[in-house]
Coordinates of C-alpha atoms in Angstrom, one line a residue:
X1 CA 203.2 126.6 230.9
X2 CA 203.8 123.0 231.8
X3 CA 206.3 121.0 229.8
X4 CA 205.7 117.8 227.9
X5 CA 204.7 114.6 229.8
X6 CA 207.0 111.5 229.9
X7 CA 204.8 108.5 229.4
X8 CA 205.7 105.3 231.3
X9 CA 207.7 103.4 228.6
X10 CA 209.9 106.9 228.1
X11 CA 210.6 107.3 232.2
X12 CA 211.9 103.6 232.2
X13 CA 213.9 104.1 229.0
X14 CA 215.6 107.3 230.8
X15 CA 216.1 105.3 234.1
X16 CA 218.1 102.5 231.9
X17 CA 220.4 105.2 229.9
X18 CA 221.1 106.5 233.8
X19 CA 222.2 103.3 234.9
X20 CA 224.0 102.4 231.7
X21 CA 225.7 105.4 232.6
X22 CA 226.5 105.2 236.1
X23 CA 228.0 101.4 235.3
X24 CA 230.2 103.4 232.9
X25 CA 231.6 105.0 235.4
X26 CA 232.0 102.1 237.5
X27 CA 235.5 100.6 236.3
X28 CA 235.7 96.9 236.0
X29 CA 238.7 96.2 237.6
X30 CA 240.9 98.5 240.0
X31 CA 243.9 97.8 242.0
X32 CA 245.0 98.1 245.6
X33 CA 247.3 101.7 245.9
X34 CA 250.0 101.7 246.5
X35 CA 249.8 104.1 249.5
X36 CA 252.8 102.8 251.9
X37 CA 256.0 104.7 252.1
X38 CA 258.9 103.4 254.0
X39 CA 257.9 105.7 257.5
X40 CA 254.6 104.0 257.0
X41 CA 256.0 100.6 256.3
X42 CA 258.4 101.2 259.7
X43 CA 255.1 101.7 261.6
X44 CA 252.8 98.9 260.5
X45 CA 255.7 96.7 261.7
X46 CA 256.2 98.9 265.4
X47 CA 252.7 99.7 265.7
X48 CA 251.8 95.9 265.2
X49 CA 254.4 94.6 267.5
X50 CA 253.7 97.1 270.4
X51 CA 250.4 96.5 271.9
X52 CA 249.9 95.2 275.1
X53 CA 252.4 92.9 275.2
X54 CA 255.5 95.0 276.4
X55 CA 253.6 96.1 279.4
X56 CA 252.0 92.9 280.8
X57 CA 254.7 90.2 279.4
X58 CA 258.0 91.1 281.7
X59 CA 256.2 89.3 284.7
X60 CA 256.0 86.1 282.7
X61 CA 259.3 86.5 281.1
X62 CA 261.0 87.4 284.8
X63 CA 258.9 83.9 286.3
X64 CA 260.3 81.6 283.7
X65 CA 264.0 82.6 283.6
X66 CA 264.5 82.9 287.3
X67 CA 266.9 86.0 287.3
X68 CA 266.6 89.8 286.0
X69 CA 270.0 88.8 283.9
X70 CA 268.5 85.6 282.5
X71 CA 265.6 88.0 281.6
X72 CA 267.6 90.3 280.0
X73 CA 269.1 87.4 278.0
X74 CA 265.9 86.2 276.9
X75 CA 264.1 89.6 275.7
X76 CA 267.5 90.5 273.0
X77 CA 267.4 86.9 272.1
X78 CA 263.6 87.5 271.5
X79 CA 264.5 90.6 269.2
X80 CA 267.1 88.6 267.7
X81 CA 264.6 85.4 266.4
X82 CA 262.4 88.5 265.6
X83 CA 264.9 89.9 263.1
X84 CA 265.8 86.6 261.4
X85 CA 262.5 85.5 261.0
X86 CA 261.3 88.9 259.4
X87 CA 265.1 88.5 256.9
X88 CA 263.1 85.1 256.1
X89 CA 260.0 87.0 255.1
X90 CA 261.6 89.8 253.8
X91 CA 263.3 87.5 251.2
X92 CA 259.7 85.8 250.5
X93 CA 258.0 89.1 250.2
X94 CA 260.6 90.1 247.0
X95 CA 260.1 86.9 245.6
X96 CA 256.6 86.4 245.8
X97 CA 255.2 89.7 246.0
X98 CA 251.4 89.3 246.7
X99 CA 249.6 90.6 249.7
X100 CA 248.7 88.0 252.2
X101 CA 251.7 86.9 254.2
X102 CA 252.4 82.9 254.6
X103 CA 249.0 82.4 253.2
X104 CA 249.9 83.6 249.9
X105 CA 253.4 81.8 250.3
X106 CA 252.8 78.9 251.3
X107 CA 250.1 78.6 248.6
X108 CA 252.5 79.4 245.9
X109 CA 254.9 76.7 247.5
X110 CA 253.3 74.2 248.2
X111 CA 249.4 73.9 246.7
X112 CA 246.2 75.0 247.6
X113 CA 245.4 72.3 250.3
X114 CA 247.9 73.5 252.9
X115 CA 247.7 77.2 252.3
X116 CA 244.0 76.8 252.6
X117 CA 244.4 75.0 256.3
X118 CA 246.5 78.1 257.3
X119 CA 243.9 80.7 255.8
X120 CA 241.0 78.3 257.3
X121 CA 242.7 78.1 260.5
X122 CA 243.9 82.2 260.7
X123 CA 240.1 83.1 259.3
X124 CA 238.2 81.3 261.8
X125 CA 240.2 81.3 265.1
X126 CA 243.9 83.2 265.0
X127 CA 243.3 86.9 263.9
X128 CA 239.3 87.1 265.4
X129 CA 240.6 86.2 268.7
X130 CA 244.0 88.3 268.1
X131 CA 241.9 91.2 267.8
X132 CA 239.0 90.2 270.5
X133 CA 241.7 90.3 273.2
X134 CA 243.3 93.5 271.9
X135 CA 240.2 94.9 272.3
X136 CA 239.6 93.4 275.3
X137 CA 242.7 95.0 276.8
X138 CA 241.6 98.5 275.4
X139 CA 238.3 98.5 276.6
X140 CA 239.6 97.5 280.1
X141 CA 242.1 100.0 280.6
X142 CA 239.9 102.5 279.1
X143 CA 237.4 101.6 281.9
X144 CA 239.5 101.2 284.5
X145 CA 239.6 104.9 286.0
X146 CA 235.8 104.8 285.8
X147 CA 235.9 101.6 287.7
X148 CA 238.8 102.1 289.6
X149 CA 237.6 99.4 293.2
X150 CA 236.6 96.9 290.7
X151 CA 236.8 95.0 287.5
X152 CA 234.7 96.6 284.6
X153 CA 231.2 94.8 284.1
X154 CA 231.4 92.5 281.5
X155 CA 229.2 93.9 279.0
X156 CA 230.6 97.5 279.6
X157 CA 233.8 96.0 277.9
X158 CA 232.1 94.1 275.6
X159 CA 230.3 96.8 274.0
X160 CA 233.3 99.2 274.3
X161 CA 235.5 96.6 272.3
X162 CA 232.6 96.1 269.5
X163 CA 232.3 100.1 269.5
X164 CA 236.1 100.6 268.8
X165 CA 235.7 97.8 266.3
X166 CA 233.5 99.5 264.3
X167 CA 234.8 102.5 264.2
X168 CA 238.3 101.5 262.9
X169 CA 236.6 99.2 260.6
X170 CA 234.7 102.0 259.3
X171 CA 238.2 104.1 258.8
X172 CA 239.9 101.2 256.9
X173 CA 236.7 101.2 254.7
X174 CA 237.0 104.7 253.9
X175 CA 240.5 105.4 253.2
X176 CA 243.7 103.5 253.1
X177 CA 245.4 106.7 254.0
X178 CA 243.6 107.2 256.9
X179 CA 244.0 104.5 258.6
X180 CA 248.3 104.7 257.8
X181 CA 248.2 108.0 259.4
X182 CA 246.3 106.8 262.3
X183 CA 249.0 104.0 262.7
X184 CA 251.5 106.4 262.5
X185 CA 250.4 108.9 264.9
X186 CA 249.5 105.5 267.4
X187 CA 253.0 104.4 266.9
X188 CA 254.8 107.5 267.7
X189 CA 252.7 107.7 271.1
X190 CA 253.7 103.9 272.0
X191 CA 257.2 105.3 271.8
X192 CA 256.9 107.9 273.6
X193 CA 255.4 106.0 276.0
X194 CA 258.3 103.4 276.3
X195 CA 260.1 107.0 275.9
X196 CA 258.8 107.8 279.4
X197 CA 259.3 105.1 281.2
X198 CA 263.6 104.4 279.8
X199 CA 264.0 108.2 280.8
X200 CA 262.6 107.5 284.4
X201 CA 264.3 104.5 284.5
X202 CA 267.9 106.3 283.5
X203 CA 267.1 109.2 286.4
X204 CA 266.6 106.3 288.9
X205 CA 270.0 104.2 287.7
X206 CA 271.6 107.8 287.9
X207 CA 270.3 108.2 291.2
X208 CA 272.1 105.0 292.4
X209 CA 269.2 102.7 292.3
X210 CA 270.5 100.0 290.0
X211 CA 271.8 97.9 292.6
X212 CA 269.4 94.7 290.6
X213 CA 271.1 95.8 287.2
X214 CA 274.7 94.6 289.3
X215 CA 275.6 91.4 287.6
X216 CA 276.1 89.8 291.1
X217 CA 273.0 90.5 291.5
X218 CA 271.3 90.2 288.5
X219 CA 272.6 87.1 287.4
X220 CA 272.2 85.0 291.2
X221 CA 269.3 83.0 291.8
X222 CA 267.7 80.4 294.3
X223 CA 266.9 77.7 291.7
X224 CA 268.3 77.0 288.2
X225 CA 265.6 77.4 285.4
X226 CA 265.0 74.2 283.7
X227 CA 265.0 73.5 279.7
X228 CA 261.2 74.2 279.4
X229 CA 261.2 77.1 281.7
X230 CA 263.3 78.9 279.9
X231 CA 261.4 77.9 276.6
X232 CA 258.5 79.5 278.4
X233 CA 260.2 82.4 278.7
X234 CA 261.3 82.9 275.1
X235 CA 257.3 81.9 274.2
X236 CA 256.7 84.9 276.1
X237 CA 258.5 87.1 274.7
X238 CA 257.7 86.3 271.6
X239 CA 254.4 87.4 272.3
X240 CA 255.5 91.2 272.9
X241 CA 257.5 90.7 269.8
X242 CA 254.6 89.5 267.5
X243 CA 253.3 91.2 264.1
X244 CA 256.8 91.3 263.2
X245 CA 255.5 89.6 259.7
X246 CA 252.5 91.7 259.7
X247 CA 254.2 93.9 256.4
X248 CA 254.2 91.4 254.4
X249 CA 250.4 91.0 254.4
X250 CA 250.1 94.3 252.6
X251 CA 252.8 93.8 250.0
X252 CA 251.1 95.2 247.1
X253 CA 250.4 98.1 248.8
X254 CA 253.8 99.0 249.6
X255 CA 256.1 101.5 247.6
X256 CA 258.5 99.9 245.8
X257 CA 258.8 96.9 247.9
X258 CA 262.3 95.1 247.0
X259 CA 263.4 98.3 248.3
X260 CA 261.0 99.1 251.4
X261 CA 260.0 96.0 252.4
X262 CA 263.8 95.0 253.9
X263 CA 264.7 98.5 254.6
X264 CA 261.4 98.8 257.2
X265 CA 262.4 95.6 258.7
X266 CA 266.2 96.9 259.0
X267 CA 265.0 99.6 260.5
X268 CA 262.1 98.4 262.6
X269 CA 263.4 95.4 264.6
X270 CA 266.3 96.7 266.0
X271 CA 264.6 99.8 267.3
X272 CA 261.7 98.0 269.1
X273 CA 264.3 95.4 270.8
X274 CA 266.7 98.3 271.9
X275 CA 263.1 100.1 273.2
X276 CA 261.6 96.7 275.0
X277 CA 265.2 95.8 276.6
X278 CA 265.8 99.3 277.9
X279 CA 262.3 99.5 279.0
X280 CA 262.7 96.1 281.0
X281 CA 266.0 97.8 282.7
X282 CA 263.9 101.0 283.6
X283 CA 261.4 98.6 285.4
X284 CA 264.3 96.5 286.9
X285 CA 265.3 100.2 288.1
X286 CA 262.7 100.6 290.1
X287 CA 261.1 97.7 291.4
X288 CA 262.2 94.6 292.4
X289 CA 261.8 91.2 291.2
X290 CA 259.2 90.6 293.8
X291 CA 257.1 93.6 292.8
X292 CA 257.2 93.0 289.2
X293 CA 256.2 89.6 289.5
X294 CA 253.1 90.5 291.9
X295 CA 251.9 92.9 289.6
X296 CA 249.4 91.8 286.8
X297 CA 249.8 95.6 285.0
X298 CA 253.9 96.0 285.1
X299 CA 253.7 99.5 283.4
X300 CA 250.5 101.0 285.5
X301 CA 252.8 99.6 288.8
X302 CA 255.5 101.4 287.4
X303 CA 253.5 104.6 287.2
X304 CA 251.9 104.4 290.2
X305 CA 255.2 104.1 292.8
X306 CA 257.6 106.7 290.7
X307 CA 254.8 109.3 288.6
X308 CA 252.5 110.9 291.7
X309 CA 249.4 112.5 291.0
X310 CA 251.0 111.7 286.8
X311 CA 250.6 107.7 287.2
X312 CA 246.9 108.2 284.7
X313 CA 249.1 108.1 282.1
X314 CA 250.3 104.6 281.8
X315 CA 246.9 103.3 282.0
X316 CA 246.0 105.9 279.1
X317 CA 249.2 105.0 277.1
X318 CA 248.5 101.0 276.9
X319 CA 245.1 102.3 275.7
X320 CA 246.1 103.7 273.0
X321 CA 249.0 101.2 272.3
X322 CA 246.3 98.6 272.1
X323 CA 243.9 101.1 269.6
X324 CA 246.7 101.5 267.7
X325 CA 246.9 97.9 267.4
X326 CA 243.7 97.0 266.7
X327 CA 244.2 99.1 263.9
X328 CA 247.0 97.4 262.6
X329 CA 245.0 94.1 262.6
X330 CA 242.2 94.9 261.1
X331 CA 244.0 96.7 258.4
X332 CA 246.5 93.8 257.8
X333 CA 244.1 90.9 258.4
X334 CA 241.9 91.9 255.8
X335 CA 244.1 91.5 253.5
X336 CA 244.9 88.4 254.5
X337 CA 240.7 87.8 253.6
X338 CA 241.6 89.5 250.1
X339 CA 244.1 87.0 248.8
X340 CA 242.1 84.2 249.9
X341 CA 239.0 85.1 247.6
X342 CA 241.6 86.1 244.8
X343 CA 242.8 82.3 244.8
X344 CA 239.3 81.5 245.1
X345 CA 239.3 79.7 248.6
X346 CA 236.9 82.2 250.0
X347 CA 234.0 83.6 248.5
X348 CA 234.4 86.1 245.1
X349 CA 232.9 88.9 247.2
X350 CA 236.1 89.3 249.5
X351 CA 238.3 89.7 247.0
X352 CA 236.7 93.1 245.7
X353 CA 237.6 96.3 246.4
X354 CA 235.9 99.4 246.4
X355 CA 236.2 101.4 243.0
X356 CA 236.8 104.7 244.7
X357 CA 238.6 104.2 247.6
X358 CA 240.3 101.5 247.0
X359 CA 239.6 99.5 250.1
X360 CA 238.9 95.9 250.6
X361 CA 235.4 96.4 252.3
X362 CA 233.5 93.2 252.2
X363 CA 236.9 91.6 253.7
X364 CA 236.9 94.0 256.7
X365 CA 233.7 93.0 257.6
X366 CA 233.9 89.8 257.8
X367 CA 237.0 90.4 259.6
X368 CA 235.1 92.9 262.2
X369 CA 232.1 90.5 262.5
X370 CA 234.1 87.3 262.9
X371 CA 235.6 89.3 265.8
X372 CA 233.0 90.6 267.4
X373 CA 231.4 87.0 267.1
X374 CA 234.5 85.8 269.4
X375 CA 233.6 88.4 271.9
X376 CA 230.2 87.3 272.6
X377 CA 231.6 83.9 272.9
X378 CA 233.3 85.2 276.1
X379 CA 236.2 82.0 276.3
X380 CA 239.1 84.2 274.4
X381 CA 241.6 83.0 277.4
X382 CA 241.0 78.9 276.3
X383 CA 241.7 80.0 272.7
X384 CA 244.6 81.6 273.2
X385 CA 246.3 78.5 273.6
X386 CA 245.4 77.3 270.6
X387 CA 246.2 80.2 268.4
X388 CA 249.9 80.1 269.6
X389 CA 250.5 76.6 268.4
X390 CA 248.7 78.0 265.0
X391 CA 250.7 81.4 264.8
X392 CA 254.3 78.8 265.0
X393 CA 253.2 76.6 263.0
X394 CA 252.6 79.0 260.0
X395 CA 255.9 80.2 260.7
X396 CA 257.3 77.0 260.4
X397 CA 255.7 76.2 257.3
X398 CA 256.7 79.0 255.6
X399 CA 260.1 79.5 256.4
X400 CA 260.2 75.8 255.4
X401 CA 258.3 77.2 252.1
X402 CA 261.3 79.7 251.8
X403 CA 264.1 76.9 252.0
X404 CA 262.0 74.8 249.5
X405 CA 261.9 77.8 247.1
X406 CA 265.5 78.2 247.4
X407 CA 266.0 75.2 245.8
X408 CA 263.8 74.7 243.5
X409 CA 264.3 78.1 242.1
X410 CA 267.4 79.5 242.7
X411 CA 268.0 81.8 240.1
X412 CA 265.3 84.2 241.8
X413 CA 266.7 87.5 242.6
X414 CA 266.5 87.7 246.8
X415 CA 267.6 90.7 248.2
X416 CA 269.4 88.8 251.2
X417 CA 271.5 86.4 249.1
X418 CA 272.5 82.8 250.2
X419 CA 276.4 83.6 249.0
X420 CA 276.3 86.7 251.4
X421 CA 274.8 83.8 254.3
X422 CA 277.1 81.7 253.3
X423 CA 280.1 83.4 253.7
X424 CA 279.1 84.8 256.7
X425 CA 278.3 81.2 258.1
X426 CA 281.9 80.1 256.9
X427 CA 283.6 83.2 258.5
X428 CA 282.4 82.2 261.9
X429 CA 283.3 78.5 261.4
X430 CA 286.9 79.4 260.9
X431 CA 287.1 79.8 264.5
X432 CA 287.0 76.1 265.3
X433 CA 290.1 75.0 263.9
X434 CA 291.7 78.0 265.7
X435 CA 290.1 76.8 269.0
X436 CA 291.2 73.6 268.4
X437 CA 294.7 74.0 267.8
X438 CA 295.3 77.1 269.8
X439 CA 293.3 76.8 273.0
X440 CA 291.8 73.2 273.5
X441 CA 295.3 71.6 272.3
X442 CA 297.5 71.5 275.3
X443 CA 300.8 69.7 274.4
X444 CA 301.9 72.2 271.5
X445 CA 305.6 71.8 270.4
X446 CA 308.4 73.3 272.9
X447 CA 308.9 76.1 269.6
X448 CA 305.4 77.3 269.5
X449 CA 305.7 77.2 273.2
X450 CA 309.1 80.0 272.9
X451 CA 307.6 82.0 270.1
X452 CA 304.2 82.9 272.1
X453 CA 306.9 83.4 275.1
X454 CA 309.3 85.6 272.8
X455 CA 306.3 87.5 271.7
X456 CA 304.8 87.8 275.2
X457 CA 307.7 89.2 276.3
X458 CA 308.5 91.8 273.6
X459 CA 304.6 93.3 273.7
X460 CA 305.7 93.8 277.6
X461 CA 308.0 95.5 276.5
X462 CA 306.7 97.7 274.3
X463 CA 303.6 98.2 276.4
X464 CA 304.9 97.9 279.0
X465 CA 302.1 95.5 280.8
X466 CA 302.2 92.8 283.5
X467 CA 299.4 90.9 284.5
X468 CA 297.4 91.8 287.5
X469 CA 298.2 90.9 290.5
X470 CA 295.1 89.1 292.5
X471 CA 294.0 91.2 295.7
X472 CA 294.7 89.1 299.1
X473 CA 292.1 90.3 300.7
X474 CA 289.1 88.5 298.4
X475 CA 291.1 85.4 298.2
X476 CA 293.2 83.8 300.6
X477 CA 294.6 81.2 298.9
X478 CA 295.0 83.2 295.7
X479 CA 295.8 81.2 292.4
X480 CA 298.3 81.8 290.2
X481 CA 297.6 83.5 287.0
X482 CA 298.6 81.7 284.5
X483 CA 299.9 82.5 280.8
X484 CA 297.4 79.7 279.2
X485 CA 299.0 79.4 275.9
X486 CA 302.0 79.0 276.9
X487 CA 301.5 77.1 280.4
X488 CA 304.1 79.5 282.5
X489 CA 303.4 81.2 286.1
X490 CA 303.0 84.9 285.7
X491 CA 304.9 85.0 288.9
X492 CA 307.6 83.2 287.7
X493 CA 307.8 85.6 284.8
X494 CA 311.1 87.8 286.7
X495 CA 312.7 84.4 287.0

């Protein structure tokens, strides 16, 4: 027996009540989760600084500074303006604690107009063509054994970078857990890829073979670097060492972040500038400057003269270093898209989120399209230029912000505080009147003169110590050593 008929007017009437309903359901506002433990934290930061950059940037680095020890120099000092502009950021990401890096500082500093230009300038150039050349690099290296006489056709790559794309923009739109984990897992294999490559490096210096590490050696050259050469040195190592800032972009996602935020960062920097100087002494190892500087692939060279029939895996490893960092880009840069809508300098529609997943989808597409726009363009290489100047400039600005926020509010809590700075900075000045008056001062009083002497003579004594005496054999006409501080001849010390 058939049921009762719904007329027209009733079937509509049911369809509204089931929409009312599902809009219920539908919450009106939801917030970002707060997913990001301090491991995962440590690898958005090391998993956003590795990518390619470790493996191709020691040629340029090496050209630059004219000597392996001058580009030794150059790659700590790199880790060490990595470390104090993250403290910067650190402090800015406790004080202002919004997702969207300089953006969203610089906007809270300083007005709309000039964090707009940097969103503007990040939107339509920096981050697209960031990524387009990431991808670039993966596609390439992915292609390369398949290709292995020639370079990869051009839309091969093309379409391999737009696949990848899609793929990991679909995994940031599903799950913000997902796509940590995969960051993690890709950070831990960039690791152990630089893992590989110290441990050879320390077999071949055990083997004898660090006769470039010497610092006779290391440190000679046939011309001096000039002032801009070695400033394009540091610019590129600074490359290898960007994303360093990259946490802050995802601030509100982070666990507790006056606590995480400056612990990752701690923890983070010092570990990928102990990994990229060691690995730049395992290639020094093994190949010569003139080597390294004729290869455009440092890491595959590497692999090819010391891992045999094993040398796939360097090509596979900077693959998956630069997946891993495509990852990292689109899941940071999106956010970057987020804050913008928010303060309502992009459309509304970016600054949504999805109400189950949490995710910021419209924002990852526009990031994923505006990237694979720049790959059909094809001129990444000219644009590159132009997104340096951007990336420093931002930096500038902010940590320019951070000084300007300092002042006008300084009651603030920061969790690197300027007393701490300040006595540190004072500490180390205390040395100049000491270097004054004890070294650069020559014609000190006979009685400081007989105290220094007194006291000279008594740690002999007690230790009993003499200075060396200087080989004739490397110097002919050897000099005296001489007590400086107190102006006497060691060999007139018996007298």
């Amino acid at each position: 027996m058939e049921g009762p008929v719904c007329t027209p007017g009733e079937k509509k009437k049911k369809k509204h009540e089931e929409e009312e309903e599902e809009k219920k359901k539908i919450p009106d506002r939801v917030t970002l989760k707060k997913e990001i433990g301090l491991l995962s934290a440590c690898t958005i930061i090391i998993g956003n600084i590795i990518g390619s950059g470790i493996f191709i940037s020691p040629k340029g680095v090496l050209e630059h500074s004219g000597s392996v020890g001058v580009a030794l120099v150059v790659w700590v000092m790199g880790g060490c303006i990595a470390a104090l502009g993250s403290l910067c950021y650190a402090e800015l990401g406790v004080t202002i604690p919004k997702s969207g890096g300089d953006y969203s500082y610089v906007t809270e500093i300083f007005g709309g107009l000039m964090g707009f230009l940097l969103l503007w300038s990040a939107v339509l150039i920096m981050y697209p063509t960031t990524l387009a050349v990431i991808a670039l690099t993966f596609s390439n290296y992915v292609l390369q054994p398949v290709f292995p006489d020639c370079v990869p056709p051009y839309m091969a790559t093309r379409m391999l970078s737009a696949v990848c794309l899609l793929l990991l923009t679909w995994v940031n739109c599903t799950s913000v857990r997902m796509a940590t984990r995969i960051q993690d897992v890709f950070s831990v294999g960039k690791l152990m890829a630089l893992g590989l490559i110290i441990v050879v490096g320390l077999v071949q210096i055990c083997n004898g073979n660090y006769e470039a590490l010497t610092p006779q050696v290391a440190f000679s050259m046939e011309r001096t670097p000039t002032v801009g050469q070695i400033a394009l040195a540091f610019l590129q190592a600074s490359f290898a060492f960007s994303g360093w800032n990259f946490l802050n972009y995802v601030t509100e996602e982070v666990v507790e972040p006056r606590r995480n935020l400056p612990r990752a960062i701690y923890i983070s920097i010092p570990l990928v500038t102990v990994v990229y100087t060691l690995t730049n002494i395992a290639y020094f190892s093994s190949m010569s400057p003139e080597e390294l500087l004729s290869s455009n692939a440092v890491a595959v060279t590497f692999g090819e003269k010391l891992l045999g029939m094993f040398s796939v895996i360097m090509p596979i490893s900077v693959a998956l270093s630069t997946f891993g960092g495509i990852n990292g880009y689109l899941f940071t840069s999106s956010r970057l898209c987020f804050s913008g809508a928010r303060e309502g300098h992009l459309p509304s529609l970016l600054a949504m989120i999805h109400y189950k997943n949490c995710t910021p989808i419209p924002a990852l597409l526009v990031c994923c399209a505006a990237t694979i726009v720049i790959l059909c363009i094809g001129e990444t290489h000219n644009l590159i230029n132009y997104v340096s100047f951007i990336n420093y400039l931002s930096y500038g600005v902010t940590i320019a912000g951070l000084l300007y926020h300092r002042w006008k509010k300084p009651n603030i809590y920061r969790p690197i505080k300027p007393v701490v700075c300040g006595v540190g900075l004072v500490i180390m000045l205390t040395g100049v009147p000491v270097y004054f008056l004890g070294v650069h001062w020559k014609e000190k009083p006979k009685c400081i003169y007989k105290f220094i002497e007194r006291a000279t003579y008594v740690g002999q004594r007690l230790c009993f110590v003499v200075f060396p005496q200087i080989d004739p054999m490397e110097n002919e006409n050897p000099a005296e050593w001489t007590d400086r501080s107190s102006g006497r001849s060691s060999f007139s010390a018996n007298s």
